[in-house]
């Protein structure tokens, strides 16, 4: 158990000797949310909810505030469907279960794919990877190393090959081999580049030529240290590919990833995974309660 | 969602218009709006507070003339203050030494390897230097391959030791290699690391100690949020870096992290990286960055309307 001064501990100190949650407490709360990258709009919304309750109940002590806060934030976060990944079993009826992984440059797509493959394999599933990032220098080599590390097969073509063609080949090969899960890597792309987003839509369409209901999951990977721009990322990637799930990476650092609250608030996409390191074991299935807790844990250089 | 600063300010300005002077009272809402706009642009919340306090101080008591609207007045104060913060002395890249040594460091995925390639390309093409790229990331899968691909694209040699698991030794050997091959600048690409990863921070500090670089560049993703200050401070405490590189500015981020970093460590931003291709490297213009953070396109329109 690490020793960290939780936000709520600080909050308790701030309100010591006060009978109710006052302006100062709410200001503190605003600072805590904003510093976790929750963003102004969502922060204001949460504060307003708390204010309403305070106005109604008049007297609220800090432990009640704690619960209230936890509830409010959990309400914003979207629930993942019940069967989702708790044991890395795949929903029945989709064989192979096709996961398309998308996101801006350098967020951790390829690494997350390595981790997912590891988890599915550990759960006894047969996994096939598709190297549809044919653009970034050594991207295919990188995914190949992951496939070797985990011990799963990979479908690839040369650098510069058409990513749609690689995706098509991969799903087709997955069907032929009777694979349980197919995971397709794509090149990082900034969401404001229309031609690159169109390429993504095309990859998705090409996959449907093999399996009309695929991809079954479009996983948008977000870097946990990204600020408010992640909201735009969610908007544009959703428009191009119907994103069904989010993964937040690099939460082993000091960033909190609070921007997913703003995203959940607007786009109702569930977070399904958390990346907490560079090794294949460093993937967690998202847990609302733990996430909200961690939003208020002030670790890192500032408090050390 | 991204309501522009000008939209937010416009309504606030309407209230001040017609009053004789800017006062604590009539400016309160405006100051709050500016602060929130800065936070929306990912400026650290504490810095946004200090910044708006300064702006307020400067604006208080100023006469609101009929010729100049309060809007214009505030815009000018905000703009001047931000530009002066972002700016400072233009600083050239230190390419002295034989060879000159440049160390590149930062968080995972920030764009270090891509930037290293771009910098080599820039120094070769525009400064007529003969660079050596060093693949000193011994962790990330295919890191060496990645740098080699970039090196071959721009015709720059890449030094690597695929079997060596000692990044400090590789850096040292690379300098020897550069001397023997008459390379006059060495660019060392290091692995991505978190500021709180003690072992990894020790490693990069040891690389610095071993090769004594004239230039240490901290590479940061321009989309970074509130945590940018923590990271910049931690890297600066360890490396005392000489400059900052902002990457991925071809996106639509407002890039408030740039202000946070400048404010926190006060090191010059030396380059901006805006693309995946090797020729998308630029020197930094404080004024443009200030405009970007503020959404100045909008503000200019506002001034015209006012
Ligand atoms: N600390 C930490 N590092 C991570 C995590 N996930 C990925 N990384 C690192 O982030 C860097 C980028 O990861 P990649 O998987 O290559 O990212 P990508 O999105 O595939 O990048 P592009 O394909 O270039 O767009 C690598 O150094 C990874 O090791 C994480 O959860 N924690
Ligand atoms: N659009 C855009 N992409 C960039 C830019 N700089 C780097 N990238 C991309 O961002 C991703 C990560 O870049 P890298 O150079 O591998 O980052 P890194 O810091 O070396 O990553 P690690 O070594 O894993 O820590 C790649 O997909 C790059 O092509 C930029 O300025 N604009
Ligand atoms: Mg990748
Ligand atoms: Mg690298």
GROMACS .gro file of C-alpha atoms in nm, chain A residues 22 51 60 77-78 84 115 131 141 155 160 170 173 175 187 191 194 206 211 218 230 235 241 254 258 269 273-274:
model
   28
   22UNK     CA    1  -1.892   2.577   0.145
   51UNK     CA    2  -2.428   2.229  -0.510
   60UNK     CA    3  -2.341   1.754   0.430
   77UNK     CA    4  -1.890   0.706  -1.692
   78UNK     CA    5  -2.060   0.465  -1.929
   84UNK     CA    6  -1.700  -0.735  -2.165
  115UNK     CA    7  -0.114  -0.680  -2.427
  131UNK     CA    8  -0.021  -0.540  -3.937
  141UNK     CA    9   0.867  -0.501  -3.729
  155UNK     CA   10  -0.057  -1.142  -4.111
  160UNK     CA   11   0.373   0.080  -4.803
  170UNK     CA   12  -0.611  -1.078  -4.190
  173UNK     CA   13  -0.712  -1.569  -4.278
  175UNK     CA   14  -1.193  -1.706  -4.075
  187UNK     CA   15  -0.118   0.365  -3.836
  191UNK     CA   16  -0.803   1.325  -3.646
  194UNK     CA   17  -0.952   1.412  -4.356
  206UNK     CA   18  -1.315  -0.362  -4.651
  211UNK     CA   19  -1.753  -1.041  -4.233
  218UNK     CA   20  -1.345  -0.048  -3.273
  230UNK     CA   21  -0.882   1.395  -2.664
  235UNK     CA   22  -1.546   1.302  -3.199
  241UNK     CA   23  -1.537   0.439  -3.761
  254UNK     CA   24   0.136   1.098  -1.301
  258UNK     CA   25  -0.973   1.264  -1.649
  269UNK     CA   26  -1.847   0.540  -2.515
  273UNK     CA   27  -0.898  -0.100  -2.076
  274UNK     CA   28  -0.626   0.083  -1.890
   0.00000   0.00000   0.00000
